[in-house]
Coordinates of C-alpha atoms in Angstrom, one line a residue:
Chain A
X123 CA 53.9 134.5 81.8
X124 CA 51.5 132.7 79.5
X125 CA 48.3 134.2 78.5
X126 CA 45.4 132.4 80.1
X127 CA 41.7 133.0 79.9
X128 CA 40.6 130.4 82.4
X129 CA 40.8 132.4 85.6
X130 CA 38.9 130.6 88.4
X131 CA 35.8 132.6 87.8
X132 CA 35.4 135.8 85.8
X133 CA 35.8 138.9 87.9
X134 CA 32.7 140.5 86.5
X135 CA 29.5 141.9 87.9
X136 CA 26.6 139.6 87.5
X137 CA 23.8 139.9 85.0
X138 CA 20.2 140.3 86.1
X139 CA 19.4 136.6 85.6
X140 CA 22.6 135.5 87.3
X141 CA 21.8 137.6 90.4
X142 CA 18.4 135.8 90.6
X143 CA 20.1 132.4 90.0
X144 CA 22.6 133.1 92.8
X145 CA 19.9 134.2 95.2
X146 CA 17.9 131.0 94.4
X147 CA 21.0 128.8 94.7
X148 CA 21.8 130.3 98.1
X149 CA 18.3 129.5 99.3
X150 CA 18.2 125.9 98.0
X151 CA 21.6 125.0 99.3
X152 CA 21.0 126.5 102.7
X153 CA 17.3 126.0 103.2
X154 CA 17.8 124.4 106.6
X155 CA 19.3 127.3 108.5
X156 CA 17.3 129.9 106.4
X157 CA 14.0 128.2 107.0
X158 CA 14.8 127.8 110.7
X159 CA 15.5 131.5 111.0
X160 CA 12.4 132.4 109.0
X161 CA 10.3 130.2 111.2
X162 CA 11.7 131.9 114.4
X163 CA 11.2 135.3 112.9
X164 CA 7.6 134.5 111.9
X165 CA 6.8 133.1 115.3
X166 CA 8.0 136.3 116.9
X167 CA 5.8 138.3 114.5
X168 CA 2.7 136.2 115.5
X169 CA 3.1 136.5 119.3
X170 CA 1.3 139.9 119.5
X171 CA -1.7 138.5 117.6
X172 CA -1.8 135.4 119.7
X173 CA -1.9 137.5 122.8
X174 CA -4.8 139.5 121.5
X175 CA -7.0 136.4 121.4
X176 CA -7.3 135.6 125.2
X177 CA -7.6 139.3 125.9
X178 CA -10.5 139.6 123.5
X179 CA -12.2 136.5 125.0
X180 CA -11.7 137.8 128.5
X181 CA -13.5 141.1 127.7
X182 CA -16.1 139.4 125.7
X183 CA -16.9 137.0 128.6
X184 CA -16.5 139.5 131.5
X185 CA -18.1 142.5 129.9
X186 CA -16.4 144.6 132.6
X187 CA -13.0 145.9 133.7
X188 CA -12.7 148.1 130.6
X189 CA -10.4 150.5 132.6
X190 CA -7.8 147.8 132.2
X191 CA -7.5 148.7 128.6
X192 CA -5.6 151.8 129.4
X193 CA -3.0 149.6 130.8
X194 CA -3.3 146.8 128.3
X195 CA -3.1 148.8 125.1
X196 CA 0.3 150.5 125.8
X197 CA 1.6 147.2 127.1
X198 CA 0.5 145.5 123.9
X199 CA 2.1 148.2 121.7
X200 CA 5.3 147.7 123.6
X201 CA 5.0 143.9 123.1
X202 CA 4.4 144.5 119.4
X203 CA 7.5 146.6 119.1
X204 CA 9.7 144.1 120.9
X205 CA 8.4 141.2 118.8
X206 CA 8.8 143.1 115.6
X207 CA 12.4 144.0 116.5
X208 CA 13.1 140.3 117.1
X209 CA 11.5 139.5 113.8
X210 CA 13.7 142.0 112.0
X211 CA 16.8 140.7 113.8
X212 CA 16.2 137.1 112.7
X213 CA 15.2 138.1 109.2
X214 CA 18.4 140.1 108.9
X215 CA 20.4 137.1 110.1
X216 CA 19.3 135.3 106.9
X217 CA 20.6 138.1 104.8
X218 CA 23.8 138.2 106.8
X219 CA 24.3 134.4 106.3
X220 CA 23.7 134.8 102.6
X221 CA 26.2 137.6 102.3
X222 CA 28.8 135.7 104.4
X223 CA 28.5 132.9 102.0
X224 CA 29.0 135.2 99.0
X225 CA 32.2 136.6 100.5
X226 CA 33.5 133.3 101.9
X227 CA 33.3 134.3 105.5
X228 CA 32.9 131.7 108.2
X229 CA 30.4 132.4 111.0
X230 CA 28.2 130.1 112.9
X231 CA 24.5 130.5 112.9
X232 CA 24.6 131.4 116.6
X233 CA 27.2 134.1 115.9
X234 CA 25.2 135.5 113.1
X235 CA 22.0 135.6 115.2
X236 CA 23.9 137.3 118.0
X237 CA 25.3 139.9 115.7
X238 CA 22.0 140.9 114.1
X239 CA 20.1 140.4 117.3
X240 CA 22.3 143.0 119.0
X241 CA 21.2 145.4 116.4
X242 CA 17.5 144.7 116.5
X243 CA 16.6 148.1 117.9
X244 CA 18.5 149.7 115.1
X245 CA 16.6 147.6 112.6
X246 CA 13.4 148.7 114.3
X247 CA 14.4 152.3 113.9
X248 CA 15.5 151.7 110.3
X249 CA 12.1 150.2 109.5
X250 CA 10.3 153.0 111.2
X251 CA 12.3 155.6 109.3
X252 CA 11.7 153.8 106.0
X253 CA 8.0 153.6 106.8
X254 CA 8.0 157.3 107.5
X255 CA 9.8 158.2 104.3
X256 CA 7.4 156.1 102.3
X257 CA 4.3 157.6 103.9
X258 CA 5.5 161.1 103.3
X259 CA 6.5 160.3 99.8
X260 CA 3.2 158.6 99.0
X261 CA 1.3 161.6 100.3
X262 CA 3.5 164.1 98.4
X263 CA 3.3 162.1 95.2
X264 CA -0.4 161.7 95.5
X265 CA -1.0 165.4 96.0
X266 CA 1.3 166.2 93.0
X267 CA -0.5 163.7 90.8
X268 CA -3.9 165.1 91.8
X269 CA -2.8 168.7 91.2
X270 CA -1.3 167.9 87.8
X271 CA -4.3 166.0 86.7
X272 CA -6.6 168.8 87.6
X273 CA -4.3 171.4 86.1
X274 CA -3.9 169.6 82.8
X275 CA -7.6 169.0 82.7
X276 CA -8.4 172.6 83.3
X277 CA -5.9 173.8 80.8
X278 CA -7.5 171.7 78.1
X279 CA -10.8 173.3 78.8
X280 CA -12.2 170.7 81.0
X281 CA -14.3 173.0 83.1
X282 CA -17.3 173.2 80.8
X283 CA -17.0 169.4 80.4
X284 CA -17.5 168.9 84.1
X285 CA -20.6 171.2 84.1
X286 CA -22.3 169.5 81.3
X287 CA -20.5 166.3 80.2
X288 CA -22.9 165.2 77.4
X289 CA -23.0 168.5 75.6
X290 CA -19.2 169.1 75.9
X291 CA -18.2 165.7 74.8
X292 CA -20.5 166.1 71.8
X293 CA -18.6 169.3 70.9
X294 CA -15.2 168.0 71.7
X295 CA -15.0 164.2 71.8
X296 CA -11.2 164.1 71.6
X297 CA -11.1 165.7 75.0
X298 CA -12.6 162.5 76.5
X299 CA -9.9 160.3 74.9
X300 CA -7.2 162.7 75.8
X301 CA -8.1 163.1 79.4
X302 CA -8.3 159.3 79.8
X303 CA -4.8 159.0 78.3
X304 CA -3.4 161.8 80.5
X305 CA -5.0 160.2 83.6
X306 CA -3.3 156.9 82.7
X307 CA 0.0 158.6 82.1
X308 CA -0.1 160.4 85.4
X309 CA -1.0 157.1 87.2
X310 CA 1.9 155.4 85.4
X311 CA 4.4 158.1 86.4
X312 CA 3.1 157.8 90.0
X313 CA 3.8 154.1 90.1
X314 CA 7.2 154.5 88.3
X315 CA 8.3 157.0 90.9
X316 CA 7.0 154.8 93.7
X317 CA 9.0 151.9 92.3
X318 CA 12.0 154.1 91.8
X319 CA 12.0 155.1 95.4
X320 CA 11.3 151.5 96.4
X321 CA 14.4 150.4 94.6
X322 CA 16.6 153.1 96.1
X323 CA 15.7 151.9 99.6
X324 CA 15.5 148.2 98.8
X325 CA 18.7 147.1 100.4
X326 CA 18.6 149.5 103.3
X327 CA 18.7 146.8 106.0
X328 CA 21.7 145.0 104.4
X329 CA 24.5 147.4 105.5
X330 CA 23.2 147.3 109.0
X331 CA 23.2 143.5 108.9
X332 CA 26.7 143.3 107.5
X333 CA 28.9 146.3 108.0
X334 CA 30.6 147.3 111.2
X335 CA 30.2 150.7 112.9
X336 CA 27.0 151.8 111.2
X337 CA 23.8 153.3 112.3
X338 CA 20.3 153.0 111.0
X339 CA 20.4 156.3 109.2
X340 CA 23.8 155.5 107.7
X341 CA 22.4 152.2 106.4
X342 CA 19.6 154.0 104.6
X343 CA 22.1 156.4 103.1
X344 CA 24.2 153.5 101.9
X345 CA 21.2 151.9 100.1
X346 CA 20.5 155.2 98.4
X347 CA 24.2 155.6 97.4
X348 CA 24.7 152.0 96.2
X349 CA 21.5 151.8 94.1
X350 CA 22.3 155.0 92.2
X351 CA 22.7 154.4 88.5
X352 CA 21.6 150.8 89.0
X353 CA 17.9 151.4 89.6
X354 CA 16.7 149.7 86.4
X355 CA 18.7 146.6 86.9
X356 CA 17.7 146.2 90.5
X357 CA 14.1 146.7 89.5
X358 CA 14.3 144.0 86.9
X359 CA 15.9 141.6 89.5
X360 CA 13.0 142.1 91.9
X361 CA 10.5 141.8 89.1
X362 CA 11.9 138.5 88.0
X363 CA 12.0 137.3 91.6
X364 CA 8.4 138.2 92.0
X365 CA 7.4 136.3 88.9
X366 CA 9.2 133.2 90.2
X367 CA 7.9 133.6 93.7
X368 CA 4.3 133.7 92.5
X369 CA 3.9 130.1 91.5
X370 CA 5.8 128.9 94.6
X371 CA 3.2 130.8 96.7
X372 CA 0.4 129.3 94.5
X373 CA 1.6 125.8 95.4
X374 CA 1.0 126.5 99.1
X375 CA -2.4 128.1 98.3
X376 CA -3.4 125.1 96.2
X377 CA -2.4 122.7 99.0
X378 CA -4.6 124.7 101.4
X379 CA -7.6 124.5 99.0
X380 CA -7.1 120.8 98.6
X381 CA -7.2 120.2 102.4
X382 CA -10.3 122.4 102.5
X383 CA -12.1 120.4 99.8
X384 CA -11.1 117.2 101.4
X385 CA -12.4 118.3 104.7
X386 CA -15.7 119.5 103.2
X387 CA -16.5 115.9 102.2
X388 CA -16.3 114.9 105.9
X389 CA -17.6 117.8 107.9
X390 CA -20.8 119.8 107.0
X391 CA -19.8 123.0 105.3
X392 CA -21.9 125.4 107.5
X393 CA -20.9 123.9 110.8
X394 CA -19.0 126.0 113.3
X395 CA -16.1 123.6 113.4
X396 CA -15.7 123.9 109.6
X397 CA -15.7 127.6 109.6
X398 CA -13.3 127.7 112.5
X399 CA -11.0 125.3 110.9
X400 CA -11.0 127.1 107.6
X401 CA -10.1 130.3 109.4
X402 CA -7.2 128.7 111.2
X403 CA -6.1 127.0 108.0
X404 CA -6.0 130.3 106.1
X405 CA -3.9 131.8 108.9
X406 CA -1.5 128.9 108.9
X407 CA -1.2 129.0 105.1
X408 CA -0.3 132.6 105.0
X409 CA 2.2 132.1 107.8
X410 CA 3.7 129.2 105.9
X411 CA 3.9 131.2 102.7
X412 CA 5.6 133.9 104.7
X413 CA 8.1 131.5 106.1
X414 CA 8.9 130.0 102.7
X415 CA 9.2 133.4 100.9
X416 CA 11.2 135.3 103.6
X417 CA 14.5 133.5 102.9
X418 CA 14.0 134.0 99.1
X419 CA 13.7 137.7 99.5
X420 CA 16.4 138.0 102.1
X421 CA 19.0 136.1 100.1
X422 CA 18.0 137.9 96.9
X423 CA 18.6 141.2 98.7
X424 CA 21.9 140.0 99.9
X425 CA 23.0 139.1 96.4
X426 CA 21.8 142.5 95.1
X427 CA 23.7 144.2 97.8
X428 CA 26.8 142.2 97.1
X429 CA 26.5 142.8 93.3
X430 CA 26.0 146.6 93.9
X431 CA 29.0 146.7 96.2
X432 CA 31.1 144.9 93.7
X433 CA 30.0 147.3 91.0
X434 CA 30.3 150.5 93.1
X435 CA 33.1 149.5 95.5
X436 CA 34.9 146.7 93.8
X437 CA 34.7 144.3 96.8
X438 CA 35.3 141.4 94.6
X439 CA 38.5 142.9 93.1
X440 CA 41.1 141.2 95.3
X441 CA 44.3 139.3 94.6
X442 CA 43.9 135.6 95.3
X443 CA 46.1 133.4 97.5
X444 CA 48.1 136.4 98.5
X445 CA 49.2 135.1 101.9
X446 CA 51.2 132.3 100.5
X447 CA 53.1 134.4 98.0
X448 CA 54.1 137.5 99.9
X449 CA 57.6 137.5 101.1
X450 CA 57.8 137.1 104.9
X451 CA 57.9 140.4 106.7
Chain B
X200 CA 30.8 127.9 95.2
X201 CA 29.4 127.8 91.8
X202 CA 26.1 129.4 91.5
X203 CA 25.0 128.1 88.1
X204 CA 24.4 124.5 87.2
X205 CA 26.9 123.2 84.7
X206 CA 26.6 120.6 82.1
X207 CA 29.5 118.8 80.5
X208 CA 29.2 117.4 77.0
X209 CA 31.6 114.9 75.3
X210 CA 31.8 115.3 71.6
X211 CA 32.5 112.3 69.4
X212 CA 36.0 113.7 69.0
X213 CA 36.2 113.3 72.8
X214 CA 36.5 117.0 73.4
X215 CA 34.8 118.0 76.5
X216 CA 32.6 121.1 76.3
X217 CA 31.4 122.7 79.5
X218 CA 28.3 124.9 79.6
X219 CA 26.8 126.9 82.3
X220 CA 23.1 126.3 82.2
X221 CA 21.0 129.4 82.0
X222 CA 19.2 128.9 85.3
X223 CA 15.8 129.9 86.4
X224 CA 16.6 133.6 86.7
X225 CA 17.9 134.1 83.2
X226 CA 15.1 132.1 81.7
X227 CA 12.3 133.9 83.5
X228 CA 14.0 137.2 82.7
X229 CA 14.3 136.3 79.0
X230 CA 10.7 135.2 78.8
X231 CA 9.5 138.3 80.7
X232 CA 11.2 140.5 78.0
X233 CA 10.0 138.3 75.1
X234 CA 6.4 138.4 76.4
X235 CA 6.5 142.2 76.6
X236 CA 7.7 142.3 72.9
X237 CA 5.3 139.7 71.9
X238 CA 2.5 141.5 73.7
X239 CA 3.2 144.7 71.7
X240 CA 3.3 142.8 68.5
X241 CA -0.1 141.1 69.3
X242 CA -1.6 144.5 70.2
X243 CA -0.4 145.8 66.9
X244 CA -1.9 142.9 65.2
X245 CA -5.2 143.4 66.9
X246 CA -5.3 147.1 65.9
X247 CA -4.5 146.2 62.3
X248 CA -7.2 143.5 62.3
X249 CA -9.8 145.8 63.7
X250 CA -9.2 148.5 61.1
X251 CA -9.0 146.0 58.3
X252 CA -12.2 144.3 59.4
X253 CA -14.0 147.6 59.6
X254 CA -12.9 148.6 56.1
X255 CA -13.8 145.3 54.7
X256 CA -17.2 145.1 56.3
X257 CA -17.8 148.7 55.2
X258 CA -16.9 147.8 51.6
X259 CA -19.1 144.6 51.7
X260 CA -22.2 146.4 52.9
X261 CA -22.1 148.5 49.8
X262 CA -22.1 145.4 47.6
X263 CA -25.1 143.2 47.2
X264 CA -25.2 139.6 48.5
X265 CA -25.2 137.7 51.7
X266 CA -22.0 138.3 53.7
X267 CA -23.3 137.3 57.2
X268 CA -20.7 134.6 57.6
X269 CA -17.8 137.1 57.0
X270 CA -17.4 138.2 60.7
X271 CA -16.9 134.6 61.8
X272 CA -14.3 134.1 59.1
X273 CA -12.5 137.3 60.1
X274 CA -12.4 136.0 63.7
X275 CA -11.1 132.7 62.6
X276 CA -8.4 134.4 60.6
X277 CA -7.5 136.6 63.5
X278 CA -7.1 133.6 65.8
X279 CA -5.0 131.7 63.3
X280 CA -2.7 134.7 62.9
X281 CA -2.5 135.3 66.6
X282 CA -1.4 131.7 67.2
X283 CA 1.0 131.9 64.3
X284 CA 2.6 135.1 65.7
X285 CA 2.9 133.5 69.1
X286 CA 4.5 130.4 67.8
X287 CA 6.3 132.1 65.0
X288 CA 8.0 134.7 67.1
X289 CA 10.1 132.1 69.0
X290 CA 10.7 129.9 66.0
X291 CA 11.7 132.8 63.8
X292 CA 14.2 134.2 66.2
X293 CA 15.6 131.0 67.5
X294 CA 16.3 129.8 64.0
X295 CA 17.6 133.1 62.7
X296 CA 19.6 134.1 65.7
X297 CA 21.1 130.7 66.5
X298 CA 18.9 129.9 69.5
X299 CA 18.3 133.4 70.7
X300 CA 15.3 135.6 71.0
X301 CA 15.3 139.3 71.9
X302 CA 14.8 138.3 75.5
X303 CA 17.4 135.6 75.4
X304 CA 19.9 138.0 73.8
X305 CA 19.3 140.5 76.6
X306 CA 19.7 137.8 79.2
X307 CA 22.8 136.4 77.4
X308 CA 21.5 132.9 77.0
X309 CA 21.0 130.6 74.0
X310 CA 19.1 127.4 73.1
X311 CA 21.3 124.6 71.8
X312 CA 20.7 120.9 71.0
X313 CA 21.6 118.3 73.6
X314 CA 24.8 117.6 71.6
X315 CA 25.8 121.3 71.6
X316 CA 24.9 122.0 68.0
X317 CA 22.7 125.1 67.2
X318 CA 19.0 124.5 67.1
X319 CA 17.2 123.8 63.9
X320 CA 13.7 124.4 62.7
X321 CA 12.4 121.2 64.2
X322 CA 13.6 121.9 67.7
X323 CA 12.5 125.5 67.6
X324 CA 9.0 124.5 66.5
X325 CA 8.7 121.8 69.1
X326 CA 9.8 124.1 71.8
X327 CA 7.5 126.8 70.7
X328 CA 4.4 124.5 70.3
X329 CA 4.9 123.1 73.8
X330 CA 5.4 126.5 75.3
X331 CA 1.7 127.0 76.1
X332 CA 1.7 123.6 77.9
X333 CA 4.7 124.7 79.9
X334 CA 3.0 128.0 80.8
X335 CA -0.2 126.4 82.2
X336 CA 0.1 126.5 86.0
X337 CA 3.8 127.4 85.5
X338 CA 4.5 123.7 84.8
X339 CA 7.6 124.6 82.9
X340 CA 9.0 126.6 85.8
X341 CA 8.7 123.6 88.1
X342 CA 10.2 121.4 85.5
X343 CA 13.2 123.7 85.2
X344 CA 13.6 123.9 89.0
X345 CA 13.4 120.1 89.5
X346 CA 15.1 118.8 86.4
X347 CA 18.9 118.5 86.7
X348 CA 19.4 119.9 83.2
X349 CA 16.8 122.6 83.7
X350 CA 14.6 121.3 80.9
X351 CA 11.0 122.3 80.6
X352 CA 8.6 119.9 78.7
X353 CA 9.4 121.6 75.4
X354 CA 13.2 121.1 76.0
X355 CA 12.6 117.4 76.9
X356 CA 10.7 116.7 73.8
X357 CA 12.9 118.8 71.4
X358 CA 16.1 117.6 73.0
X359 CA 17.4 121.0 73.7
X360 CA 19.3 122.8 76.5
X361 CA 19.3 126.5 77.4
X362 CA 22.9 127.6 78.2
X363 CA 24.6 130.8 79.1
X364 CA 26.5 132.7 76.4
X365 CA 30.2 132.5 76.4
X366 CA 31.3 135.7 78.1
X367 CA 32.7 138.1 75.5
X368 CA 34.2 140.1 78.4
X369 CA 32.6 143.3 77.1
X370 CA 35.7 145.0 75.8
X371 CA 35.8 148.4 77.3
X372 CA 38.8 150.4 76.3
X373 CA 41.2 151.0 79.1
X374 CA 42.7 154.4 78.8
X375 CA 46.2 154.6 80.1
X376 CA 48.0 157.8 81.1
X377 CA 51.3 158.9 79.6
X378 CA 53.1 158.3 82.8
X379 CA 51.8 154.7 82.8
X380 CA 53.2 154.2 79.3
X381 CA 56.6 155.4 80.3
X382 CA 56.5 153.3 83.5
X383 CA 55.6 150.3 81.4
X384 CA 58.9 150.6 79.6
X385 CA 60.9 150.7 82.8
X386 CA 59.0 148.2 84.9
X387 CA 60.5 145.0 83.4
X388 CA 64.0 146.1 84.4
X389 CA 63.2 147.5 87.8
X390 CA 61.1 144.7 89.1
X391 CA 60.5 141.0 89.1
X392 CA 57.3 140.6 87.1
X393 CA 57.5 136.8 87.0
X394 CA 56.0 136.7 90.5
X395 CA 52.7 137.7 89.0
X396 CA 50.2 135.1 87.8
X397 CA 47.8 135.5 85.0
X398 CA 45.1 135.6 87.7
X399 CA 46.7 138.7 89.1
X400 CA 46.6 140.4 85.8
X401 CA 42.9 139.4 85.4
X402 CA 42.3 141.2 88.6
X403 CA 44.2 144.3 87.5
X404 CA 42.3 144.3 84.2
X405 CA 39.0 143.9 86.0
X406 CA 39.8 146.9 88.2
X407 CA 40.8 149.1 85.2
X408 CA 37.7 148.1 83.3
X409 CA 35.3 148.7 86.1
X410 CA 36.8 151.7 87.9
X411 CA 34.7 154.2 86.1
X412 CA 31.5 152.7 87.5
X413 CA 32.9 152.8 91.0
X414 CA 32.6 155.6 93.6
X415 CA 35.7 157.8 93.6
X416 CA 36.4 156.8 97.2
X417 CA 36.4 153.1 96.4
X418 CA 38.5 153.8 93.3
X419 CA 41.2 155.2 95.6
X420 CA 40.9 152.5 98.2
X421 CA 40.9 149.5 95.8
X422 CA 43.7 150.8 93.6
X423 CA 45.9 151.7 96.6
X424 CA 45.4 148.3 98.1
X425 CA 46.1 146.4 94.8
X426 CA 49.1 148.6 94.0
X427 CA 50.6 148.1 97.5
X428 CA 50.2 144.3 97.4
X429 CA 51.6 144.0 93.9
X430 CA 54.5 146.2 94.8
X431 CA 55.4 143.8 97.5
X432 CA 55.0 140.8 95.2
X433 CA 57.3 142.1 92.5
X434 CA 59.7 143.9 94.8
X435 CA 59.2 147.2 93.1
X436 CA 61.1 149.4 95.5
X437 CA 61.9 152.8 94.1
X438 CA 58.7 154.7 93.5
X439 CA 59.0 157.3 90.8
X440 CA 57.9 160.8 91.9
X441 CA 54.3 161.7 91.2
X442 CA 53.3 158.1 90.4
X443 CA 49.8 157.2 91.4
X444 CA 48.5 153.8 92.1
X445 CA 46.3 154.1 89.0
X446 CA 49.4 154.8 86.9
X447 CA 51.1 151.8 88.4
X448 CA 48.2 149.4 87.6
X449 CA 47.8 150.8 84.1
X450 CA 51.5 150.2 83.5
X451 CA 51.3 146.6 84.7
X452 CA 48.4 146.1 82.4
X453 CA 50.3 147.5 79.4
X454 CA 53.3 145.3 80.1
X455 CA 51.2 142.2 80.3
X456 CA 49.3 143.1 77.2
X457 CA 52.5 143.5 75.3
X458 CA 53.9 140.2 76.4
X459 CA 50.7 138.3 75.5
X460 CA 48.8 140.2 72.9
X461 CA 45.8 137.9 73.1
X462 CA 45.2 139.3 76.6
X463 CA 43.1 142.3 75.5

């Protein structure tokens, strides 16, 4: 036994920057399957909105048959849910592919899609639950913030201030400054809490995309459990990713503006064709930006999930090349 | 799969040095932190300037004479100072801390010259002066993404690289139970430790270092699995009563540490 420090790679959790590097690297080396899945997912998400167009034109032209809407609206909502479930299934497939790569598991694209596709209704339920949690939380936090602002303001003797602002601020100018500061502080706390909850639920779809025998509610619980005591680090990871994603998005935006400017030299700017084209272009650009950014976020979430699991569950702590060395049983 | 770009450097003594490049994540993270710190400093500077200016103008109005050009001068001084702080922040830290700034220190990255030597004043100044250029439309970010050695314009001109710090393997003390220490004395005789590779010990050490951050359930699972596999490898057959898998792993760590003291 000789001491050696060059193990294959250090068995250490990743730093914030290296998590981001890894997510990026996963995307750039696998951009083909990731973008393909992101395109499929995004196409699913656009179907309901494409369907609305002919329906709207029909009613606009016919000006009749409005009773049909009783049938069409529920049907459309059903379509929306189906399409959203498909979107979630394909988006989760990207995350699963990324996680597979991190853990050296072989799985074909078709197998991955089949796996996450079979759970698309659970993903839908999961997203519904998360949406519900956030709505309730937002309302509760909002009410708490409002109450605390009013209470603090009243406690500082703000009531006369409200009745006659000029007179009161002349008497007590510090009150004005203080109440502005307190208002800012409450708003800050509000957003910090919102971000804190956001982080706690940030990898909720990953367990469902990766683990066996798991339900939507389990998956949310797993995210809550894994992110415990790592909130700050995960928050920083997503902040850095947002900063990097911003210029990438800007490139797509700038390209769109360039096309628009180029077109403006050919077609008169107030013509119907121009306005229509601009509208279609803006839709296409936002779809394109969505397609490009989806794999970035999915692979980043996969790395965060992997890193959290190695920190909290030690999934990377395994003996290497064990099969060759164990005595035959 | 390696997730960081690497860069190999041959010194004149034909020694090969390999660096892991910092990567976009670490660099944006470091800059994000540095800009927060810098922002605070600049706000502090603004406050000082406002108070100083008010005091000065107050004083001057009590004197006789024409001081109408003073506000313009004060503004000019403010702008020069602001710029000096912006440039000086990075130069000061990169020179003083051998290529690190507070943000880089947090991100565990460092600026070095292309030949691996620490940066000097020239390089730090060039990098810092070109930073505004790199920031316009995020040009620097695209340069880092597209350039093989991850150089932004400032790095290209100054001839510098941004690399990851050598891992110091954050030395957390590993507490070993008494039973483990006793077992460590017996193990060499009762089992065949030569079947273990340094890699295996690195895995054991990683577990012992990191177990406290793990959930209690995972601690049990991972330590049981490791202990079981290693027991088979070293043909450790008779298990002492009351020995836990944690004790066993701690004992193995102690044995190895004794044999090769550099393995901390």
